[in-house]
Short mmCIF file of C-alpha atoms in Angstrom, two decimals:
data_model
loop_
_atom_site.label_atom_id
_atom_site.label_comp_id
_atom_site.label_asym_id
_atom_site.label_seq_id
_atom_site.Cartn_x
_atom_site.Cartn_y
_atom_site.Cartn_z
CA MET A 1422 71.18 64.77 132.01
CA PHE A 1423 70.24 68.36 131.22
CA LEU A 1424 73.86 69.60 131.31
CA THR A 1425 74.79 67.20 128.52
CA THR A 1426 71.84 67.83 126.20
CA LYS A 1427 72.75 69.08 122.76
CA ARG A 1428 70.45 72.10 122.94
CA PHE A 1429 71.92 73.25 126.26
CA GLN A 1430 75.45 72.92 124.94
CA GLN A 1431 74.54 74.81 121.78
CA THR A 1432 73.15 77.61 123.96
CA LEU A 1433 76.41 77.80 125.87
CA ILE A 1434 78.38 77.98 122.63
CA ILE A 1435 76.23 80.91 121.51
CA ILE A 1436 76.95 82.60 124.86
CA LEU A 1437 80.67 81.92 124.35
CA ILE A 1438 80.60 83.52 120.90
CA ILE A 1439 78.65 86.54 122.17
CA THR A 1440 81.12 86.95 125.02
CA ALA A 1441 84.12 86.76 122.68
CA VAL A 1442 82.55 89.26 120.29
CA PHE A 1443 81.57 91.65 123.10
CA PHE A 1444 85.05 91.69 124.64
CA ARG A 1445 86.66 92.36 121.29
CA PHE A 1446 84.27 94.70 119.51
CA TYR A 1447 82.33 96.66 122.13
CA LYS A 1448 83.35 100.35 121.92
CA ILE A 1449 86.52 99.27 120.16
CA ARG A 1450 86.98 102.66 118.48
CA ASP A 1451 86.97 104.43 121.85
CA HIS A 1452 89.67 102.20 123.34
CA VAL A 1453 91.86 101.40 120.35
CA VAL A 1454 95.53 102.39 120.46
CA PHE A 1455 96.37 104.84 117.68
CA LEU A 1456 99.78 106.41 118.03
CA GLY A 1457 102.75 106.91 115.75
CA ASP A 1458 103.42 103.24 115.02
CA GLU A 1459 99.80 102.63 114.09
CA GLY A 1460 99.75 105.80 111.98
CA ARG A 1461 102.86 104.63 110.13
CA ASP A 1462 101.15 101.33 109.35
CA MET A 1463 98.00 103.08 108.12
CA ILE A 1464 100.07 105.24 105.75
CA VAL A 1465 101.71 102.11 104.30
CA LEU A 1466 98.33 100.35 103.97
CA ARG A 1467 96.69 103.33 102.30
CA ASN A 1468 99.58 103.68 99.86
CA ILE A 1469 98.93 100.12 98.68
CA PHE A 1470 95.78 101.46 97.03
CA LEU A 1471 97.09 104.90 96.10
CA GLU A 1472 100.30 103.62 94.51
CA LYS A 1473 98.88 100.26 93.35
CA ARG A 1474 101.93 98.42 94.68
CA LEU A 1475 102.17 95.72 97.32
CA PRO A 1476 104.96 96.11 99.89
CA PHE A 1477 107.32 93.15 100.28
CA LEU A 1478 108.67 94.48 103.57
CA GLY A 1479 106.65 94.69 106.76
CA PRO A 1480 106.86 96.75 109.96
CA SER A 1481 110.17 97.22 111.72
CA ALA A 1482 110.95 94.97 114.68
CA SER A 1483 110.97 96.63 118.09
CA VAL A 1484 114.69 95.85 118.51
CA GLY A 1485 117.59 94.98 116.26
CA GLY A 1486 117.04 97.39 113.36
CA PHE A 1487 115.48 94.83 111.02
CA TYR A 1488 112.07 94.38 109.43
CA LEU A 1489 109.35 91.76 109.46
CA GLY A 1490 107.69 90.21 106.45
CA PRO A 1491 104.76 91.94 104.72
CA ILE A 1492 101.99 89.48 105.63
CA TYR A 1493 100.39 91.74 108.25
CA TYR A 1494 100.11 94.59 105.75
CA TRP A 1495 98.61 92.24 103.18
CA MET A 1496 96.00 90.97 105.62
CA ALA A 1497 95.11 94.38 107.05
CA ALA A 1498 94.91 96.40 103.83
CA PRO A 1499 91.47 95.13 102.69
CA PHE A 1500 89.99 96.05 106.07
CA LEU A 1501 91.31 99.59 105.81
CA LEU A 1502 89.77 99.87 102.35
CA LEU A 1503 86.43 98.46 103.55
CA SER A 1504 86.38 101.01 106.38
CA LYS A 1505 86.92 103.81 103.83
CA PHE A 1506 90.40 104.47 105.28
CA ASP A 1507 89.15 104.88 108.82
CA PRO A 1508 92.06 103.49 110.91
CA ILE A 1509 89.62 101.36 112.90
CA GLY A 1510 89.36 98.94 109.95
CA PRO A 1511 92.50 96.87 110.65
CA SER A 1512 91.50 96.71 114.33
CA TYR A 1513 88.33 94.93 113.23
CA MET A 1514 90.54 92.38 111.50
CA VAL A 1515 92.53 91.81 114.70
CA ALA A 1516 89.30 91.48 116.68
CA LEU A 1517 88.02 88.86 114.22
CA PHE A 1518 91.23 86.89 114.68
CA GLY A 1519 90.67 87.21 118.42
CA VAL A 1520 87.18 85.72 118.17
CA GLY A 1521 88.54 83.07 115.84
CA THR A 1522 91.17 82.08 118.42
CA VAL A 1523 88.47 81.57 121.06
CA LEU A 1524 86.49 79.32 118.73
CA LEU A 1525 89.60 77.44 117.59
CA LEU A 1526 90.60 76.77 121.20
CA TYR A 1527 87.10 75.47 121.88
CA LYS A 1528 87.12 73.26 118.78
CA PHE A 1529 90.59 71.89 119.54
CA LEU A 1530 89.79 70.98 123.15
CA LYS A 1531 86.29 69.75 122.29
CA GLU A 1532 87.77 67.23 119.83
CA ALA A 1533 90.53 66.21 122.23
CA VAL A 1534 88.96 66.16 125.73
CA GLY A 1535 85.26 66.97 125.52
CA PHE A 1536 82.72 69.76 125.77
CA TRP A 1537 83.01 71.08 129.33
CA PRO A 1538 86.80 71.38 129.55
CA ALA A 1539 86.70 73.10 126.16
CA ALA A 1540 83.88 75.46 127.14
CA LEU A 1541 85.46 76.50 130.44
CA ALA A 1542 88.94 77.06 128.99
CA SER A 1543 87.57 79.00 126.00
CA LEU A 1544 85.40 81.22 128.20
CA LEU A 1545 88.43 82.16 130.29
CA TYR A 1546 90.46 82.87 127.16
CA ALA A 1547 87.62 85.01 125.81
CA THR A 1548 87.72 87.27 128.88
CA ALA A 1549 91.40 87.29 129.96
CA PRO A 1550 92.41 90.99 130.24
CA LEU A 1551 95.79 90.75 128.48
CA ILE A 1552 94.37 88.61 125.68
CA VAL A 1553 91.47 91.02 125.21
CA ARG A 1554 93.75 94.07 125.21
CA TYR A 1555 95.81 92.69 122.34
CA SER A 1556 92.66 91.66 120.46
CA ARG A 1557 91.32 95.20 120.18
CA SER A 1558 94.03 97.16 118.33
CA SER A 1559 95.82 97.00 115.01
CA TRP A 1560 99.38 95.82 115.59
CA ASN A 1561 101.39 93.16 113.80
CA PRO A 1562 101.92 90.79 116.81
CA ASN A 1563 98.23 90.74 117.72
CA PRO A 1564 96.98 87.98 115.34
CA LEU A 1565 99.88 85.73 116.41
CA PRO A 1566 97.90 83.64 118.98
CA PHE A 1567 95.51 82.52 116.24
CA PHE A 1568 98.23 81.31 113.88
CA SER A 1569 100.28 79.68 116.64
CA LEU A 1570 97.27 77.75 117.94
CA LEU A 1571 96.25 76.83 114.39
CA LEU A 1572 99.76 75.48 113.80
CA ILE A 1573 99.51 73.28 116.89
CA TYR A 1574 96.00 72.17 115.88
CA PHE A 1575 97.16 71.19 112.39
CA ILE A 1576 99.96 69.11 113.92
CA TYR A 1577 97.44 67.44 116.22
CA LYS A 1578 95.15 66.67 113.27
CA GLY A 1579 98.02 65.46 111.12
CA ILE A 1580 99.28 63.04 113.75
CA LYS A 1581 95.84 61.83 114.79
CA SER A 1582 94.49 61.32 111.25
CA GLN A 1583 97.84 60.36 109.70
CA LYS A 1584 97.12 62.75 106.84
CA TYR A 1585 100.12 64.63 105.49
CA LEU A 1586 98.18 67.62 104.19
CA PHE A 1587 97.74 69.02 107.71
CA PHE A 1588 101.50 69.46 108.00
CA VAL A 1589 101.47 71.70 104.93
CA GLY A 1590 98.99 73.87 106.84
CA ALA A 1591 101.20 73.82 109.93
CA GLY A 1592 104.20 75.01 107.89
CA ALA A 1593 102.09 77.75 106.31
CA CYS A 1594 101.05 78.96 109.78
CA LEU A 1595 104.70 79.11 110.83
CA GLY A 1596 105.51 81.23 107.77
CA VAL A 1597 102.79 83.68 108.77
CA ALA A 1598 103.68 83.67 112.48
CA ILE A 1599 107.35 84.54 111.94
CA GLN A 1600 106.30 87.53 109.85
CA LEU A 1601 104.13 88.76 112.72
CA HIS A 1602 106.91 88.55 115.31
CA TYR A 1603 110.36 86.95 115.11
CA LEU A 1604 110.06 85.30 118.54
CA ALA A 1605 107.44 83.07 116.91
CA LEU A 1606 110.50 81.13 115.76
CA VAL A 1607 110.14 79.19 119.03
CA LEU A 1608 107.16 77.44 117.42
CA ALA A 1609 109.52 75.52 115.13
CA PRO A 1610 111.31 73.53 117.86
CA LEU A 1611 108.05 73.11 119.78
CA ALA A 1612 106.40 71.62 116.69
CA PHE A 1613 109.42 69.41 116.05
CA PHE A 1614 109.35 67.87 119.54
CA ILE A 1615 105.59 67.28 119.40
CA ILE A 1616 106.05 65.39 116.13
CA LEU A 1617 109.13 63.55 117.36
CA LEU A 1618 107.32 62.20 120.44
CA ASN A 1619 104.14 61.17 118.63
CA GLU A 1620 105.00 60.18 115.06
CA LYS A 1621 106.60 57.15 113.48
CA PHE A 1622 110.19 57.92 112.62
CA ARG A 1623 109.75 56.83 108.97
CA ARG A 1624 107.08 59.52 108.45
CA ILE A 1625 109.13 62.40 109.83
CA PRO A 1626 111.17 63.17 106.65
CA ALA A 1627 107.98 63.48 104.58
CA ILE A 1628 106.33 65.57 107.31
CA ALA A 1629 109.35 67.90 107.43
CA ALA A 1630 109.37 68.29 103.63
CA LEU A 1631 105.66 69.10 103.47
CA ALA A 1632 105.85 71.49 106.41
CA PHE A 1633 108.74 73.29 104.71
CA LEU A 1634 106.67 73.51 101.52
CA GLY A 1635 103.82 75.15 103.46
CA PHE A 1636 106.31 77.49 105.12
CA LEU A 1637 107.71 78.56 101.74
CA ILE A 1638 104.22 79.31 100.42
CA THR A 1639 103.46 81.96 103.05
CA PHE A 1640 107.03 83.13 103.70
CA SER A 1641 107.96 83.51 100.02
CA PRO A 1642 107.01 87.23 99.66
CA PHE A 1643 109.54 88.19 102.33
CA LEU A 1644 112.05 85.68 101.00
CA ILE A 1645 111.75 87.19 97.52
CA PHE A 1646 112.51 90.63 98.95
CA GLU A 1647 115.54 89.29 100.79
CA ILE A 1648 116.93 87.50 97.73
CA ARG A 1649 116.48 90.56 95.53
CA HIS A 1650 118.23 92.84 98.06
CA ASN A 1651 121.08 90.56 99.17
CA PHE A 1652 119.46 89.46 102.45
CA PRO A 1653 119.71 92.72 104.46
CA ASN A 1654 117.28 91.63 107.17
CA PHE A 1655 118.63 88.10 107.46
CA ARG A 1656 122.12 89.54 107.98
CA SER A 1657 120.83 92.03 110.58
CA ILE A 1658 119.01 89.27 112.44
CA LEU A 1659 122.12 87.07 112.42
CA GLU A 1660 124.24 89.94 113.74
CA PHE A 1661 121.68 90.69 116.45
CA VAL A 1662 121.43 87.07 117.60
CA THR A 1663 125.21 86.53 117.65
CA ARG A 1664 126.00 89.59 119.76
CA GLY A 1665 126.01 87.34 122.80
CA ASN A 1666 123.73 89.44 125.00
CA THR A 1667 120.30 88.50 123.67
CA VAL A 1668 120.20 84.77 124.26
CA GLY A 1669 120.75 82.95 127.54
CA TYR A 1670 119.30 82.51 130.99
CA SER A 1671 119.65 84.96 133.83
CA LYS A 1672 119.41 81.98 136.21
CA PRO A 1673 120.77 78.50 135.45
CA ASN A 1674 118.17 76.71 137.58
CA PHE A 1675 115.48 75.19 135.35
CA ILE A 1676 112.82 75.02 138.09
CA TRP A 1677 113.44 78.61 139.14
CA THR A 1678 113.30 79.83 135.55
CA LEU A 1679 110.09 77.95 134.86
CA THR A 1680 108.18 78.85 138.03
CA ASP A 1681 109.24 82.49 138.17
CA ASN A 1682 108.54 83.20 134.52
CA GLY A 1683 105.36 81.13 134.62
CA ASN A 1684 104.12 83.29 137.47
CA ILE A 1685 105.04 86.48 135.58
CA PHE A 1686 103.16 85.14 132.57
CA PHE A 1687 100.05 84.53 134.69
CA GLU A 1688 100.31 87.99 136.24
CA TRP A 1689 100.44 89.51 132.76
CA ILE A 1690 97.46 87.48 131.58
CA SER A 1691 95.29 88.40 134.56
CA GLN A 1692 96.68 91.93 134.99
CA ILE A 1693 96.80 91.12 138.72
CA THR A 1694 100.19 91.40 140.40
CA GLY A 1695 101.60 90.92 143.86
CA THR A 1696 99.41 87.99 144.82
CA VAL A 1697 100.25 84.39 145.62
CA TYR A 1698 97.23 83.13 143.68
CA THR A 1699 98.89 83.37 140.26
CA ARG A 1700 101.81 81.30 141.54
CA ILE A 1701 99.44 78.73 143.06
CA LEU A 1702 97.45 78.46 139.83
CA PHE A 1703 100.60 78.00 137.77
CA SER A 1704 101.83 75.29 140.15
CA ILE A 1705 98.51 73.43 140.07
CA LEU A 1706 98.34 73.46 136.28
CA THR A 1707 101.96 72.38 135.93
CA VAL A 1708 101.65 69.50 138.39
CA SER A 1709 98.32 68.40 136.87
CA LEU A 1710 99.88 68.49 133.42
CA ALA A 1711 102.80 66.35 134.56
CA LEU A 1712 100.53 63.83 136.28
CA GLY A 1713 98.18 63.72 133.31
CA THR A 1714 101.09 63.06 130.95
CA ILE A 1715 102.30 60.16 133.11
CA ILE A 1716 98.81 58.67 133.32
CA ALA A 1717 98.16 59.12 129.59
CA TRP A 1718 101.52 57.83 128.33
CA LYS A 1719 100.20 54.42 127.31
CA ASN A 1720 97.03 55.81 125.71
CA LYS A 1721 97.96 56.99 122.21
CA ASP A 1722 95.30 59.71 121.90
CA HIS A 1723 95.75 61.04 125.43
CA LYS A 1724 99.53 60.90 125.15
CA LEU A 1725 99.31 63.11 122.06
CA ILE A 1726 97.19 65.80 123.67
CA PHE A 1727 99.15 65.88 126.93
CA THR A 1728 102.55 65.98 125.25
CA ILE A 1729 101.23 68.89 123.20
CA GLY A 1730 100.27 70.58 126.47
CA VAL A 1731 103.69 70.02 128.03
CA ILE A 1732 105.68 71.15 125.02
CA TYR A 1733 103.46 74.09 124.07
CA PHE A 1734 103.14 75.42 127.63
CA ILE A 1735 106.27 74.43 129.55
CA GLY A 1736 108.55 74.32 126.52
CA GLY A 1737 107.15 77.61 125.23
CA ILE A 1738 107.80 79.47 128.49
CA PHE A 1739 111.29 78.07 128.80
CA LEU A 1740 112.31 78.78 125.19
CA LEU A 1741 110.88 82.29 125.16
CA ARG A 1742 112.73 83.07 128.36
CA SER A 1743 115.96 82.06 126.66
CA TYR A 1744 115.71 85.54 125.12
CA ALA A 1745 117.82 87.43 127.65
CA GLY A 1746 116.83 90.90 126.53
CA GLN A 1747 113.95 92.89 127.96
CA LEU A 1748 110.90 90.60 127.73
CA TYR A 1749 107.56 92.31 127.14
CA ASP A 1750 104.18 90.65 127.53
CA TYR A 1751 103.40 90.65 123.80
CA TYR A 1752 106.63 88.72 123.15
CA LEU A 1753 104.73 85.70 124.52
CA GLY A 1754 101.93 86.04 121.97
CA SER A 1755 102.80 82.71 120.37
CA ILE A 1756 101.93 80.90 123.62
CA PHE A 1757 99.00 83.06 124.79
CA PRO A 1758 96.57 80.14 124.26
CA ALA A 1759 98.85 77.61 126.03
CA PRO A 1760 97.83 78.12 129.69
CA PHE A 1761 94.15 77.96 128.73
CA PHE A 1762 94.82 74.83 126.74
CA VAL A 1763 96.44 73.30 129.84
CA PHE A 1764 93.51 74.47 131.97
CA GLY A 1765 91.25 72.47 129.65
CA LEU A 1766 93.45 69.40 130.07
CA THR A 1767 93.37 69.81 133.86
CA ALA A 1768 89.57 70.10 133.79
CA PHE A 1769 89.45 66.91 131.72
CA LEU A 1770 91.53 65.06 134.33
CA PHE A 1771 89.24 66.15 137.17
CA TRP A 1772 85.89 65.98 135.39
CA LYS A 1773 85.04 62.34 136.15
CA ASN A 1774 85.15 62.91 139.90
CA LEU A 1775 82.25 64.96 141.31
CA PRO A 1776 84.16 66.74 144.13
CA LEU A 1777 87.00 67.58 141.75
CA LYS A 1778 84.49 68.68 139.12
CA ILE A 1779 83.02 71.11 141.67
CA ILE A 1780 86.52 72.41 142.45
CA VAL A 1781 87.29 72.98 138.75
CA THR A 1782 83.96 74.74 138.19
CA SER A 1783 84.45 76.91 141.28
CA ALA A 1784 88.00 77.79 140.21
CA SER A 1785 86.70 78.71 136.76
CA ILE A 1786 84.12 81.04 138.29
CA LEU A 1787 86.73 82.69 140.55
CA ILE A 1788 89.17 83.18 137.67
CA LEU A 1789 86.37 84.53 135.49
CA GLY A 1790 85.44 86.99 138.24
CA ALA A 1791 89.06 88.14 138.51
CA PHE A 1792 89.21 88.61 134.74
CA LEU A 1793 85.94 90.53 134.64
CA SER A 1794 87.15 92.85 137.42
CA GLN A 1795 90.06 93.86 135.16
CA GLY A 1796 88.06 94.20 131.94
CA PHE A 1797 88.69 96.96 129.40
CA TYR A 1798 85.41 98.61 130.44
CA THR A 1799 86.92 99.42 133.85
CA LYS A 1800 89.43 101.74 132.13
CA LYS A 1801 88.62 105.18 130.79
CA PRO A 1802 88.48 105.17 126.97
CA ASN A 1803 91.55 106.83 125.47
CA MET A 1804 89.61 108.10 122.44
CA LEU A 1805 92.90 108.30 120.54
CA ILE A 1806 91.43 108.11 117.05
CA LEU A 1807 88.96 110.91 117.80
CA GLN A 1808 91.67 112.93 119.56
CA THR A 1809 94.13 112.62 116.70
CA GLU A 1810 91.52 113.49 114.08
CA SER A 1811 90.33 116.48 116.10
CA ILE A 1812 93.86 117.84 116.42
CA ALA A 1813 94.43 117.29 112.70
CA ASN A 1814 91.29 119.31 111.95
CA PHE A 1815 92.54 122.05 114.29
CA ILE A 1816 95.88 122.12 112.47
CA ILE A 1817 94.17 122.46 109.11
CA ASP A 1818 92.08 125.34 110.43
CA LYS A 1819 95.15 127.22 111.67
CA THR A 1820 97.17 126.92 108.47
CA ASP A 1821 94.85 129.35 106.65
CA ASN A 1822 94.72 126.97 103.69
CA ALA A 1823 98.39 127.61 102.93
CA SER A 1824 101.28 125.17 102.63
CA TYR A 1825 102.99 124.32 105.89
CA ASN A 1826 105.64 122.20 107.53
CA PHE A 1827 104.88 120.07 110.56
CA ALA A 1828 106.66 118.81 113.67
CA LEU A 1829 105.81 116.90 116.82
CA ILE A 1830 107.64 117.23 120.14
CA SER A 1831 106.98 114.15 122.24
CA ASN A 1832 108.89 111.85 124.56
CA SER A 1833 107.17 108.67 123.39
CA ASN A 1834 105.34 109.25 120.13
CA SER A 1835 106.00 109.96 116.47
CA ASP A 1836 104.04 112.17 114.11
CA TYR A 1837 102.71 109.49 111.75
CA ALA A 1838 99.25 109.30 113.35
CA TYR A 1839 98.69 113.04 112.80
CA ARG A 1840 100.16 112.85 109.31
CA TYR A 1841 97.79 110.02 108.43
CA PHE A 1842 94.70 112.11 109.15
CA LEU A 1843 96.22 115.15 107.45
CA ASP A 1844 96.90 112.96 104.40
CA ILE A 1845 93.40 111.51 104.11
CA LYS A 1846 91.96 115.03 104.43
CA HIS A 1847 94.22 116.09 101.52
CA LYS A 1848 95.99 118.69 103.67
CA SER A 1849 99.34 116.97 104.01
CA PRO A 1850 102.23 119.02 105.39
CA LYS A 1851 105.26 119.55 103.20
CA LYS A 1852 108.35 117.61 104.18
CA LEU A 1853 111.39 119.84 104.60
CA GLU A 1854 113.23 117.65 102.08
CA GLU A 1855 110.55 118.68 99.55
CA LEU A 1856 109.92 122.32 100.42
CA VAL A 1857 110.41 124.77 103.26
CA THR A 1858 107.20 126.78 103.56
CA ASP A 1859 106.42 130.07 105.32
CA GLN A 1860 104.94 128.44 108.42
CA LEU A 1861 105.72 125.55 110.73
CA ILE A 1862 103.02 123.94 112.87
CA VAL A 1863 104.35 122.28 116.02
CA ILE A 1864 102.43 120.03 118.39
CA CYS A 1865 103.80 119.67 121.91
CA GLU A 1866 102.35 116.65 123.69
CA SER A 1867 102.89 118.32 127.06
CA LYS A 1868 102.39 121.73 128.63
CA GLU A 1869 106.11 122.20 129.17
CA CYS A 1870 107.52 122.74 125.71
CA SER A 1871 109.79 125.20 123.91
CA PRO A 1872 109.82 124.78 120.14
CA LEU A 1873 112.09 127.75 119.43
CA GLY A 1874 115.62 126.48 119.13
CA ASN A 1875 114.56 122.84 119.52
CA PRO A 1876 117.13 120.52 117.86
CA LEU A 1877 114.43 118.31 116.31
CA TRP A 1878 115.16 118.00 112.58
CA GLU A 1879 111.65 119.08 111.56
CA ILE A 1880 112.17 122.30 113.56
CA ALA A 1881 115.88 123.00 113.05
CA GLY A 1882 115.55 122.46 109.29
CA PHE A 1883 112.88 125.17 109.12
CA GLY A 1884 115.52 127.77 109.93
CA ARG A 1885 115.57 130.64 112.42
CA ALA A 1886 112.03 131.36 113.48
CA GLU A 1887 109.80 133.34 115.79
CA MET A 1888 106.50 132.53 117.44
CA ASP A 1889 103.49 133.66 115.46
CA SER A 1890 100.66 132.02 117.46
CA GLU A 1891 100.09 129.44 120.17
CA TRP A 1892 97.00 127.60 121.36
CA ASP A 1893 96.26 125.51 124.44
CA LEU A 1894 94.61 122.20 123.68
CA ASP A 1895 93.38 121.86 127.25
CA LYS A 1896 91.20 118.86 126.56
CA TYR A 1897 94.31 116.81 125.75
CA GLY A 1898 96.96 118.60 127.78
CA PHE A 1899 98.80 119.61 124.58
CA LYS A 1900 99.89 122.89 123.02
CA LEU A 1901 99.96 123.92 119.36
CA TYR A 1902 102.36 126.51 117.95
CA LYS A 1903 102.72 128.31 114.64
CA LEU A 1904 106.25 129.44 113.83
CA VAL A 1905 107.27 131.75 110.99
CA HIS A 1906 110.65 132.75 109.68
CA LEU A 1907 112.49 135.44 111.62
CA PRO A 1908 112.31 138.78 109.74
CA GLY A 1909 115.60 140.15 108.45
CA GLU A 1910 117.29 136.75 108.48
CA PRO A 1911 118.16 134.61 105.43
CA SER A 1912 115.18 132.32 104.88
CA PRO A 1913 115.24 128.86 103.34
CA ALA A 1914 111.56 129.21 102.36
CA GLY A 1915 110.75 128.05 98.86
CA LYS A 1916 113.64 125.57 98.74
CA PRO A 1917 114.15 122.02 99.99
CA VAL A 1918 116.56 121.23 102.80
CA VAL A 1919 119.01 118.37 102.51
CA LYS A 1920 118.68 116.25 105.62
CA GLY A 1921 121.89 115.83 107.58
CA ILE A 1922 123.54 118.99 106.26
#
């Protein structure tokens, strides 16, 4: 049959790759997020080459006051260097991981359940709006889906082939994943239960030892830092977890927790809210997964793949929701591939029956259409890299080639992105702790802004000042001010200011 010919299938794989590449690379520079957090990361990455020293501490976690491991910085740094310090470089790395996740999902499902379920599930993953959004910007959680899926794949290969080496790879993936986001810790119990249900008990101690060895290999840089500094982050994490308000369930009912949070997950993935269709789709996949597991229980190979689906998808949602704090969509990065994996298993169940095959194909087309209607190309490009660089050039022009201090007034941003471009153009502002200069440049990321008398440290530390010049940056809705020291008043110019005094 034509649909099963090797050449036709190869053509479809080429289309899948092109689709994945398009959705992750097309006009990536125009849409990429580049704000203070990204600017901070670029400064750290650039300093790896300027200072010739690898960091053993990664980005700060979004809550809790602790830091991640350095693995993201280590992976991203070569891409920044290859891009000649253009901040788009690490975004290319994230996009490559995004394409890699699509291909890994296809390979995994192809080996387990066949070509068509794998192709359909991978095509949907390649175009899902939330997945695409987090595959197009440099941010430490964004490569997490690749390493979480690779971990699950290594476990699958290790159990199926009975080769221990795959479990070393699984442990190594866990060591990377936890350094990308701490909620990736849920992968450890998920992996344990997959192994427990599918492995001989006598093999489990050796599997655990080898997985721990792999974990130590990739986690060791962060572990070395912690040992050398008396475990500051481990102690902060322990304190955060034991506060009593970050772990638990808002509702005790398992079914309610699963269905409600599953629906929220599907709304996030599709970027479509307020519709019953996401709830219906989640229910269909869950019921199909349960039925498939029951049917496959006595078939060793099918039992393995369906128990992986249950634990990775259902277990992942339930465990991640045990985090009782504010749950953001990217917190679920470790299970982003899971619903698509389950979709592939559902397609496999239905594929031998022609009417059901037509239903699965039709559903795939409808979901694909919904995804395409929410694609990144439907949104106006933010042009943040170009905007930030343009403002940096404007600042340099207005400083008259003299030393200056710098401040940003913003409700939701920090000044690192501007400082990064000022640094790479060799026109870095002086920090007040180093030197108070004769002029202070202030960016206000709104039209309503009053820098004089503002309590911001970068402004207050400059001393009493008056307005020298102001400019409207109408294209961005910002304003730029130049402040100078107030005549006749004692001036701290020419001296450093001690922060906090």
